Short mmCIF file of C-alpha atoms in Angstrom, two decimals:
data_model
loop_
_atom_site.label_atom_id
_atom_site.label_comp_id
_atom_site.label_asym_id
_atom_site.label_seq_id
_atom_site.Cartn_x
_atom_site.Cartn_y
_atom_site.Cartn_z
CA MET A 1 41.06 36.17 18.35
CA ALA A 2 39.81 34.17 21.34
CA LEU A 3 36.45 34.70 23.03
CA ASN A 4 36.29 36.88 26.13
CA PRO A 5 36.83 34.49 29.03
CA HIS A 6 34.89 36.78 31.44
CA PHE A 7 31.55 36.11 29.67
CA LEU A 8 30.02 32.62 29.60
CA GLN A 9 28.49 31.34 26.37
CA GLY A 10 26.35 28.96 28.39
CA SER A 11 27.14 26.86 31.42
CA ARG A 12 25.99 23.34 32.25
CA GLY A 13 23.78 24.75 34.98
CA GLU A 14 22.08 27.16 32.59
CA GLN A 15 21.57 24.43 30.03
CA ARG A 16 19.99 22.13 32.64
CA LEU A 17 17.73 25.01 33.76
CA ILE A 18 16.43 25.55 30.21
CA GLN A 19 15.92 21.81 29.72
CA SER A 20 13.98 21.57 33.00
CA LEU A 21 11.78 24.53 32.05
CA ILE A 22 11.06 22.99 28.66
CA ASN A 23 10.18 19.66 30.27
CA GLU A 24 7.82 21.41 32.68
CA GLN A 25 6.13 23.44 29.93
CA LEU A 26 5.61 20.34 27.81
CA LYS A 27 3.95 18.55 30.74
CA ILE A 28 1.64 21.53 31.26
CA TYR A 29 0.72 22.50 27.70
CA GLY A 30 1.54 19.33 25.80
CA VAL A 31 -0.49 16.36 24.62
CA GLU A 32 0.38 12.80 25.59
CA VAL A 33 1.20 10.98 22.35
CA THR A 34 2.42 7.43 21.73
CA PHE A 35 5.78 7.02 20.05
CA ILE A 36 6.06 3.77 18.02
CA PRO A 37 9.54 2.93 16.68
CA ARG A 38 9.87 1.19 13.32
CA LYS A 39 11.65 -2.16 13.36
CA PHE A 40 13.26 -3.47 10.21
CA VAL A 41 12.28 -7.06 9.41
CA ASN A 42 13.85 -7.28 5.95
CA GLN A 43 16.25 -4.85 4.32
CA SER A 44 17.68 -4.71 0.81
CA THR A 45 21.36 -3.91 1.19
CA ILE A 46 21.78 -3.35 -2.55
CA LEU A 47 19.01 -0.80 -3.04
CA GLU A 48 19.26 0.45 0.55
CA GLU A 49 15.55 0.09 1.20
CA VAL A 50 13.35 -1.55 3.83
CA THR A 51 11.23 -4.28 2.26
CA ALA A 52 9.36 -5.24 5.45
CA SER A 53 8.99 -3.59 8.84
CA LYS A 54 6.89 -3.83 11.96
CA PHE A 55 5.76 -1.73 14.90
CA ASP A 56 5.34 -3.63 18.16
CA ASP A 57 6.68 -1.26 20.85
CA ASN A 58 4.97 1.81 22.27
CA PHE A 59 6.12 4.64 24.55
CA LEU A 60 4.09 7.52 25.98
CA ILE A 61 5.66 10.96 25.80
CA GLU A 62 4.37 14.49 26.11
CA ALA A 63 4.49 16.66 22.98
CA TYR A 64 3.59 20.23 22.13
CA VAL A 65 1.39 20.67 19.05
CA GLU A 66 2.80 23.41 16.85
CA ASN A 67 -0.29 23.44 14.61
CA TYR A 68 -2.57 25.14 17.14
CA ASP A 69 -5.14 26.17 14.48
CA GLY A 70 -5.50 22.77 12.78
CA TYR A 71 -3.60 20.28 10.67
CA ALA A 72 -1.03 21.60 8.23
CA GLY A 73 -0.32 20.18 4.76
CA ALA A 74 -2.56 20.05 1.71
CA GLY A 75 -5.52 18.71 3.69
CA ASP A 76 -8.18 16.64 1.95
CA VAL A 77 -7.44 16.54 -1.78
CA LEU A 78 -10.09 15.40 -4.25
CA THR A 79 -8.59 13.54 -7.22
CA LYS A 80 -9.91 11.51 -10.13
CA PHE A 81 -9.14 8.37 -8.15
CA GLY A 82 -10.86 9.38 -4.91
CA MET A 83 -10.00 11.45 -1.86
CA SER A 84 -6.41 11.73 -0.67
CA LEU A 85 -5.75 12.87 2.90
CA ARG A 86 -2.59 14.99 3.14
CA ASP A 87 -2.80 16.16 6.76
CA GLU A 88 0.46 17.06 8.52
CA VAL A 89 1.33 17.95 12.10
CA THR A 90 4.47 19.23 13.81
CA LEU A 91 5.16 17.99 17.34
CA THR A 92 7.85 19.17 19.73
CA ILE A 93 9.20 16.71 22.31
CA SER A 94 11.89 16.96 24.95
CA LYS A 95 15.30 15.73 23.87
CA GLU A 96 16.20 14.75 27.44
CA ARG A 97 12.92 12.92 28.04
CA PHE A 98 13.34 10.88 24.86
CA GLU A 99 16.96 9.95 25.53
CA GLU A 100 16.32 8.97 29.17
CA PHE A 101 12.86 7.36 29.08
CA ILE A 102 12.52 5.89 25.58
CA ALA A 103 15.87 5.21 23.91
CA PRO A 104 17.23 2.91 26.68
CA PHE A 105 14.09 0.74 26.60
CA MET A 106 13.71 0.20 22.88
CA ASP A 107 13.68 -3.52 22.14
CA ALA A 108 16.86 -4.57 20.34
CA ASP A 109 15.28 -7.68 18.77
CA ASP A 110 14.82 -8.18 15.02
CA ASP A 111 18.05 -6.39 14.15
CA ILE A 112 16.65 -2.96 14.99
CA GLU A 113 19.25 -0.25 14.74
CA LEU A 114 19.12 1.47 18.11
CA SER A 115 19.03 5.25 17.99
CA SER A 116 19.22 7.90 20.66
CA ARG A 117 16.74 10.08 18.77
CA PRO A 118 13.48 9.64 16.82
CA ARG A 119 14.03 8.48 13.27
CA GLU A 120 12.27 9.17 10.03
CA GLY A 121 9.81 6.33 9.48
CA ASP A 122 8.81 5.98 13.14
CA LEU A 123 5.13 6.47 14.00
CA VAL A 124 3.32 8.76 16.40
CA PHE A 125 -0.25 8.09 17.53
CA PHE A 126 -2.06 11.43 17.96
CA PRO A 127 -4.87 10.80 20.48
CA LEU A 128 -6.89 13.96 19.82
CA GLY A 129 -7.75 12.79 16.31
CA GLN A 130 -7.22 9.05 16.93
CA ARG A 131 -4.80 9.01 13.98
CA LEU A 132 -1.41 7.58 13.13
CA PHE A 133 1.26 9.90 11.75
CA GLU A 134 4.59 8.98 10.23
CA ILE A 135 7.68 11.02 11.05
CA LYS A 136 9.05 12.43 7.80
CA PHE A 137 11.76 14.69 9.21
CA VAL A 138 13.36 15.22 12.64
CA GLU A 139 14.64 18.73 13.27
CA HIS A 140 17.12 18.63 16.17
CA GLU A 141 18.74 22.06 15.81
CA GLU A 142 15.80 24.37 16.38
CA PRO A 143 16.08 26.58 18.47
CA PHE A 144 19.66 26.81 17.25
CA TYR A 145 22.06 25.98 20.12
CA GLN A 146 20.68 28.24 22.84
CA LEU A 147 23.48 28.63 25.40
CA GLY A 148 25.45 26.08 23.39
CA SER A 149 23.01 23.13 23.47
CA ASN A 150 19.83 21.72 21.92
CA TYR A 151 16.83 20.76 24.02
CA VAL A 152 14.00 19.56 21.80
CA TYR A 153 13.20 17.48 18.74
CA LYS A 154 10.69 18.85 16.26
CA LEU A 155 8.89 15.99 14.54
CA LYS A 156 7.41 16.90 11.18
CA CYS A 157 4.81 14.24 10.52
CA GLU A 158 2.46 13.24 7.73
CA LEU A 159 -0.65 11.10 7.96
CA PHE A 160 0.49 7.47 7.86
CA GLU A 161 -0.31 5.48 4.70
CA TYR A 162 -0.37 1.80 5.61
CA GLU A 163 1.71 -0.50 3.39
CA ASP A 164 1.06 -3.88 4.99
CA GLU A 165 3.44 -3.36 7.91
CA VAL A 166 2.91 -5.39 11.08
CA ILE A 167 1.34 -3.17 13.75
CA ASP A 168 1.05 -5.01 17.06
CA THR A 169 1.42 -2.60 19.98
CA SER A 170 -1.19 -4.42 22.13
CA ILE A 171 -3.15 -1.14 22.29
CA ASP A 172 -6.50 -1.62 20.57
CA ALA A 173 -6.95 2.08 19.79
CA ILE A 174 -3.72 1.95 17.76
CA ASP A 175 -3.77 -1.53 16.25
CA THR A 176 -7.36 -1.22 15.00
CA GLN A 177 -6.42 1.85 12.94
CA VAL A 178 -5.34 -0.52 10.15
CA GLU A 179 -7.96 -3.23 10.66
CA ASP A 180 -9.66 -2.60 7.31
CA VAL A 181 -6.77 -1.32 5.18
CA GLY A 182 -3.88 -2.93 3.33
CA TYR A 183 -3.86 -6.28 1.57
CA VAL A 184 -6.74 -8.13 3.24
CA ALA A 185 -7.38 -11.71 2.11
CA SER A 186 -10.34 -13.88 3.10
CA LEU A 187 -10.46 -17.44 4.35
CA GLN A 188 -13.76 -19.32 4.35
CA LEU A 189 -13.46 -21.60 7.36
CA ILE A 190 -15.61 -24.48 8.46
CA GLY A 191 -17.23 -24.34 11.87
CA ILE A 192 -19.22 -27.57 11.64
CA GLY A 193 -18.55 -30.05 8.84
CA ARG A 194 -20.93 -32.70 7.57
CA THR A 195 -20.18 -35.99 5.81
CA ALA A 196 -21.62 -36.38 2.32
CA THR A 197 -23.79 -39.38 1.42
CA ALA A 198 -24.74 -40.98 -1.90
CA THR A 199 -26.49 -43.98 -3.42
CA ALA A 200 -25.68 -46.03 -6.53
CA ALA A 201 -27.89 -47.23 -9.38
CA ILE A 202 -27.03 -50.53 -11.08
CA ALA A 203 -27.87 -51.97 -14.51
CA SER A 204 -26.47 -54.25 -17.19
CA GLY A 205 -25.27 -53.21 -20.61
CA GLY A 206 -23.38 -50.20 -19.33
CA ILE A 207 -19.78 -49.14 -19.92
CA ARG A 208 -17.49 -50.74 -17.39
CA GLU A 209 -14.27 -48.79 -18.04
CA ILE A 210 -12.83 -46.31 -20.57
CA PHE A 211 -9.30 -46.95 -21.86
CA LEU A 212 -7.22 -44.00 -23.05
CA ASN A 213 -5.37 -45.40 -26.06
CA ASN A 214 -3.73 -42.11 -27.03
CA ASP A 215 -3.55 -39.07 -24.75
CA GLY A 216 -3.07 -36.60 -27.61
CA SER A 217 -1.27 -33.25 -27.27
CA GLY A 218 -1.57 -29.49 -27.71
CA PHE A 219 -4.77 -29.02 -25.72
CA THR A 220 -5.59 -25.46 -24.67
CA GLY A 221 -8.95 -26.33 -23.17
CA ILE A 222 -11.05 -29.30 -22.05
CA PRO A 223 -12.15 -31.47 -25.02
CA VAL A 224 -15.66 -32.86 -25.42
CA VAL A 225 -16.17 -36.60 -25.03
CA SER A 226 -19.01 -38.01 -27.16
CA ILE A 227 -20.29 -41.59 -26.83
CA SER A 228 -22.59 -43.24 -29.34
CA THR A 229 -26.19 -43.64 -28.20
CA SER A 230 -27.62 -46.77 -26.60
CA PRO A 231 -29.55 -49.14 -28.83
CA SER A 232 -32.31 -49.21 -26.19
CA GLY A 233 -33.56 -45.85 -27.42
CA ASN A 234 -33.91 -44.42 -23.88
CA ASN A 235 -32.08 -41.17 -23.30
CA SER A 236 -31.27 -42.20 -19.73
CA ASP A 237 -29.33 -45.18 -21.15
CA ASN A 238 -26.96 -42.98 -23.17
CA ALA A 239 -23.51 -43.00 -21.60
CA THR A 240 -21.78 -39.68 -20.85
CA ALA A 241 -18.24 -38.87 -19.77
CA VAL A 242 -15.86 -35.97 -19.10
CA ALA A 243 -12.15 -35.58 -19.87
CA PHE A 244 -9.33 -34.34 -17.64
CA THR A 245 -6.07 -32.88 -18.93
CA THR A 246 -2.56 -32.72 -17.54
CA SER A 247 0.57 -30.76 -18.49
CA ILE A 248 4.07 -32.23 -18.61
CA ALA A 249 7.03 -30.25 -19.97
CA ASN A 250 4.63 -27.56 -21.25
CA VAL A 251 2.71 -30.13 -23.30
CA THR A 252 -0.96 -30.54 -22.36
CA SER A 253 -2.53 -33.91 -23.01
CA LEU A 254 -5.41 -36.03 -21.69
CA ASP A 255 -4.94 -37.53 -18.25
CA LYS A 256 -8.09 -39.64 -17.96
CA ILE A 257 -11.75 -39.93 -18.96
CA LEU A 258 -14.36 -40.59 -16.26
CA LEU A 259 -18.00 -41.55 -16.67
CA THR A 260 -20.83 -39.40 -15.38
CA ASN A 261 -23.30 -42.03 -16.56
CA ALA A 262 -22.23 -45.54 -17.56
CA GLY A 263 -25.43 -45.95 -19.58
CA GLY A 264 -27.28 -49.17 -20.27
CA GLY A 265 -28.58 -51.44 -23.00
CA TYR A 266 -25.29 -51.59 -24.92
CA THR A 267 -24.70 -54.94 -26.59
CA GLU A 268 -21.29 -53.98 -27.93
CA PRO A 269 -18.76 -51.33 -26.93
CA PRO A 270 -19.92 -47.88 -28.15
CA ILE A 271 -17.73 -45.52 -30.17
CA ILE A 272 -15.98 -42.79 -28.19
CA THR A 273 -15.12 -39.52 -29.97
CA ILE A 274 -12.87 -36.82 -28.50
CA SER A 275 -13.17 -33.36 -30.09
CA GLY A 276 -12.38 -29.73 -29.38
CA GLY A 277 -10.04 -28.35 -26.74
CA GLY A 278 -7.45 -27.30 -29.31
CA GLY A 279 -5.60 -30.62 -29.22
CA THR A 280 -5.21 -33.55 -31.56
CA GLY A 281 -4.48 -37.27 -31.53
CA ALA A 282 -6.53 -38.34 -28.48
CA ALA A 283 -8.35 -41.67 -28.79
CA ALA A 284 -10.21 -43.96 -26.39
CA THR A 285 -12.09 -47.28 -26.30
CA CYS A 286 -14.14 -49.01 -23.60
CA SER A 287 -15.44 -52.29 -22.23
CA ILE A 288 -19.05 -53.02 -21.25
CA ASN A 289 -21.05 -55.20 -18.87
CA THR A 290 -23.08 -57.39 -21.22
CA THR A 291 -25.01 -59.55 -18.75
CA ASN A 292 -24.00 -58.70 -15.18
CA ASN A 293 -24.98 -55.50 -13.35
CA GLY A 294 -22.53 -52.68 -12.68
CA VAL A 295 -22.88 -49.23 -11.14
CA VAL A 296 -24.21 -46.92 -13.86
CA ARG A 297 -24.50 -43.70 -11.85
CA PHE A 298 -24.04 -42.23 -8.39
CA VAL A 299 -26.76 -40.04 -6.89
CA MET A 300 -25.84 -37.49 -4.19
CA THR A 301 -28.30 -37.60 -1.29
CA ASP A 302 -26.31 -35.11 0.85
CA GLU A 303 -23.45 -33.07 -0.60
CA GLY A 304 -21.96 -32.53 2.85
CA VAL A 305 -20.13 -29.44 4.13
CA GLY A 306 -16.49 -28.56 4.65
CA TYR A 307 -14.58 -30.55 2.05
CA GLY A 308 -11.33 -28.77 1.28
CA THR A 309 -10.03 -31.72 -0.74
CA ALA A 310 -11.87 -34.46 -2.61
CA PRO A 311 -12.85 -37.25 -0.18
CA THR A 312 -12.32 -40.96 -0.70
CA VAL A 313 -15.31 -42.88 -2.09
CA THR A 314 -15.59 -46.55 -1.13
CA VAL A 315 -18.07 -48.82 -2.93
CA GLN A 316 -19.24 -52.07 -1.34
CA ASP A 317 -17.86 -55.30 -2.83
CA PRO A 318 -20.14 -57.03 -5.39
CA GLN A 319 -22.46 -59.59 -3.84
CA LEU A 320 -21.78 -62.21 -6.48
CA GLY A 321 -18.16 -61.48 -7.30
CA ILE A 322 -14.79 -60.66 -5.78
CA ALA A 323 -13.19 -57.49 -4.47
CA SER A 324 -11.31 -56.84 -7.71
CA GLU A 325 -14.66 -56.49 -9.49
CA ARG A 326 -15.74 -53.68 -7.18
CA ALA A 327 -16.82 -50.34 -8.70
CA VAL A 328 -14.51 -47.32 -8.29
CA GLY A 329 -15.90 -43.81 -7.81
CA ILE A 330 -14.02 -40.48 -7.83
CA ALA A 331 -15.52 -37.54 -5.90
CA SER A 332 -15.63 -34.03 -7.36
CA ILE A 333 -15.95 -31.04 -5.04
CA GLY A 334 -17.09 -27.47 -5.69
CA ILE A 335 -18.25 -24.32 -3.93
CA ASP A 336 -21.92 -23.88 -3.13
CA ALA A 337 -22.91 -20.41 -4.34
CA SER A 338 -25.40 -19.84 -1.50
CA THR A 339 -23.13 -20.85 1.41
CA GLY A 340 -19.59 -20.40 0.05
CA PHE A 341 -18.62 -23.82 1.43
CA ASN A 342 -16.98 -26.65 -0.51
CA GLU A 343 -19.26 -29.62 -1.06
CA VAL A 344 -19.17 -32.95 -2.92
CA LYS A 345 -20.93 -32.01 -6.14
CA SER A 346 -20.80 -35.41 -7.84
CA ILE A 347 -19.15 -38.82 -7.94
CA LEU A 348 -17.68 -39.87 -11.28
CA ILE A 349 -17.22 -43.48 -12.34
CA GLN A 350 -13.72 -44.75 -13.05
CA ASN A 351 -14.83 -48.39 -13.13
CA SER A 352 -18.47 -49.45 -12.86
CA GLY A 353 -17.60 -52.89 -11.52
CA THR A 354 -19.66 -56.02 -12.14
CA ASN A 355 -21.63 -58.86 -10.49
CA TYR A 356 -23.90 -56.62 -8.37
CA ASN A 357 -27.37 -58.04 -7.66
CA ALA A 358 -28.35 -55.08 -5.44
CA SER A 359 -27.31 -51.44 -5.11
CA PRO A 360 -24.04 -51.36 -3.13
CA THR A 361 -23.47 -49.22 -0.05
CA ILE A 362 -21.46 -46.03 -0.73
CA THR A 363 -19.15 -44.66 1.97
CA ILE A 364 -17.66 -41.15 1.66
CA SER A 365 -14.85 -40.13 4.00
CA ASP A 366 -15.40 -37.30 6.50
CA PRO A 367 -14.36 -33.70 5.80
CA GLU A 368 -11.07 -32.58 7.32
CA THR A 369 -12.69 -30.88 10.31
CA ILE A 370 -16.05 -31.91 11.65
CA SER A 371 -16.12 -29.25 14.38
CA GLY A 372 -13.97 -26.14 14.74
CA VAL A 373 -13.03 -24.84 18.19
CA GLY A 374 -12.06 -21.52 19.73
CA THR A 375 -12.15 -17.86 18.70
CA TYR A 376 -9.41 -16.13 16.74
CA LEU A 377 -8.08 -12.94 18.31
CA PHE A 378 -7.51 -9.70 16.47
CA ASN A 379 -3.89 -9.30 15.34
CA GLU A 380 -2.79 -12.76 16.47
CA VAL A 381 -0.65 -14.86 14.14
CA ILE A 382 -2.37 -17.85 12.52
CA GLN A 383 -0.65 -20.71 10.74
CA GLY A 384 -1.74 -23.29 8.17
CA MET A 385 -0.88 -26.72 9.53
CA ARG A 386 0.08 -28.14 6.10
CA SER A 387 1.27 -25.13 4.13
CA GLY A 388 3.07 -23.49 7.06
CA THR A 389 1.80 -20.12 5.81
CA GLN A 390 1.37 -17.50 8.50
CA ALA A 391 -0.80 -14.37 8.57
CA ARG A 392 -2.29 -11.89 11.03
CA VAL A 393 -5.97 -11.80 11.94
CA LYS A 394 -7.82 -8.69 10.77
CA ASN A 395 -11.36 -9.82 11.51
CA TRP A 396 -13.10 -13.04 12.50
CA ASP A 397 -16.84 -13.61 12.02
CA ILE A 398 -17.71 -16.89 13.69
CA ASP A 399 -21.29 -16.77 12.35
CA THR A 400 -20.25 -16.76 8.68
CA GLY A 401 -16.91 -18.53 9.17
CA ILE A 402 -15.05 -15.78 7.29
CA LEU A 403 -11.57 -14.99 8.59
CA LYS A 404 -9.96 -11.86 7.12
CA VAL A 405 -6.18 -11.76 7.37
CA GLY A 406 -3.27 -9.52 6.44
CA ASN A 407 0.50 -9.97 6.17
CA VAL A 408 -0.05 -13.33 4.42
CA GLY A 409 3.21 -15.23 4.19
CA ILE A 410 5.04 -13.68 7.15
CA GLY A 411 7.78 -15.98 8.37
CA THR A 412 7.61 -18.31 5.35
CA THR A 413 8.12 -18.37 1.61
CA THR A 414 4.62 -19.81 1.11
CA THR A 415 1.99 -17.17 0.36
CA GLY A 416 -1.23 -19.18 0.33
CA PHE A 417 -3.34 -21.57 2.37
CA PHE A 418 -4.34 -25.04 1.18
CA PRO A 419 -8.03 -25.99 1.02
CA GLY A 420 -8.74 -28.56 3.70
CA GLU A 421 -5.84 -27.70 6.00
CA ASP A 422 -6.43 -26.63 9.60
CA ILE A 423 -5.78 -23.01 10.59
CA LEU A 424 -4.33 -22.69 14.10
CA GLY A 425 -4.36 -19.48 16.13
CA LEU A 426 -0.93 -19.38 17.77
CA THR A 427 -2.22 -17.29 20.69
CA SER A 428 -5.88 -18.30 21.06
CA GLY A 429 -5.48 -21.96 20.11
CA ALA A 430 -8.54 -21.67 17.82
CA ARG A 431 -8.62 -24.31 15.11
CA PHE A 432 -10.85 -24.45 12.01
CA SER A 433 -10.51 -25.97 8.57
CA VAL A 434 -10.14 -24.03 5.30
CA SER A 435 -12.95 -24.44 2.82
CA ASN A 436 -11.43 -22.01 0.33
CA PHE A 437 -8.86 -19.21 0.27
CA ASP A 438 -9.54 -15.98 -1.62
CA ASP A 439 -6.30 -14.11 -2.23
CA ASP A 440 -8.00 -11.46 -4.39
CA THR A 441 -7.13 -8.94 -1.73
CA GLU A 442 -9.21 -6.00 -0.64
CA ASP A 443 -6.77 -3.13 -1.13
CA LYS A 444 -7.95 0.43 -1.56
CA TYR A 445 -4.57 1.38 -3.06
CA ASN A 446 -4.79 -1.26 -5.78
CA GLU A 447 -7.46 -0.53 -8.38
CA GLY A 448 -5.60 -2.08 -11.32
CA ASP A 449 -8.46 -4.43 -12.24
CA ILE A 450 -10.95 -1.57 -12.32
CA PHE A 451 -8.67 0.61 -14.45
CA GLU A 452 -8.04 -2.24 -16.88
CA SER A 453 -11.72 -3.12 -17.31
CA GLU A 454 -12.72 0.52 -17.75
CA ALA A 455 -9.94 1.04 -20.29
CA ASP A 456 -11.13 -1.97 -22.28
CA LEU A 457 -14.53 -0.31 -22.63
CA ILE A 458 -12.90 2.74 -24.20
CA ILE A 459 -10.47 1.09 -26.63
CA ASP A 460 -10.62 -2.56 -27.60
CA PHE A 461 -7.79 -3.43 -29.98
CA THR A 462 -9.05 -7.02 -30.32
CA GLU A 463 -11.93 -5.86 -32.53
CA SER A 464 -10.14 -3.36 -34.75
CA ASN A 465 -7.48 -0.70 -34.63
CA PRO A 466 -9.33 2.60 -33.91
CA PHE A 467 -6.50 4.53 -35.57
CA GLY A 468 -6.86 2.75 -38.88
CA THR A 469 -4.67 0.28 -40.76
CA PHE A 470 -1.52 1.12 -42.67
#
């Protein structure tokens, strides 16, 4: 049976009147919130999930707060692993206002799926509490078709839990909400570098060069290199050396042996013994300077600042010989515990040379960056000039040279920065050199290391089985 044609179930004029009244009431009694649409950067079409997303648009819209007596939800929940905030809020916005003043202006870049309504996963910045909420459900049929139409969206929101998304709305009050959360890595940068300096001591009767006759195999650690004592009887004349390993096709063997002290007073080549490290078969011999002077040790006079990679060491040619008899030094860098900067800790001897009648001049190449320039801006994208790795600035302390970054690896497949490479701010133009990169991220949601270490204190199966043996 058909409806009575003499009674309207809602005309276009009546629907527009209700929509206009709702818009007016929202402007009077509402709160101005910021709607932030989610943009999909990477999606998994197989599992139907978003693997990376970003928020870089913002739109102001008036909303009525349904929770007039406070936040809904479970509130602040105390758990064994800390406090969990479960605040929720329900916001009502005008359907017409959203469709006319937000939907047409949403940026279609980055393969965003345009929608004429708010979507689950979008964000809302609630200014009264200075908090970000994530839309969990959009109710578009309440009230239920008054006069044959719907007029509002009810956004049921939960407090946003940051998962390393890119938030770049250009509004500091919003972007700084996630400044200290997520996966935050640290870069120790160099503001002012300094070139290292060293001197050389010369003597006769020292080891000139060590020859690796057999590189051995099966090493699981660094072996100990022992050299027979000098016949002079002076401890300072005893030669010392260190070994370096390399792995090829999952087989670890010796790569080279370098001298830390070439010694002195040897009249014949000393015996070299290689032990420990879990490997076998390694053997080495050496040659000595019997009458002429060679470099027996390098002494650091200034370890320098800002070396991300080992610098080149150049030793002056011998005064009495030729260039081929020149000593060869290899620099070794490390982190200074007090400053956190990489420095030249020592210079090892690969070849002590010969025919020196005076201590040669030692030249060490400059660090990668002598002087950094500029100031990194919060949330700007930085890029490693060698690795190509990109990240977003979380915090920059120019006094300590510590740059904290998030979203490491955006735009590339590389997820780390190389020591010694320059870091360029793509917006600010700031440029400093990396001393070291700490990817042990500060993440409040990741306490795996703590759990593991605490568990080891309770049960340690490496000592014995607490449940007995069978």
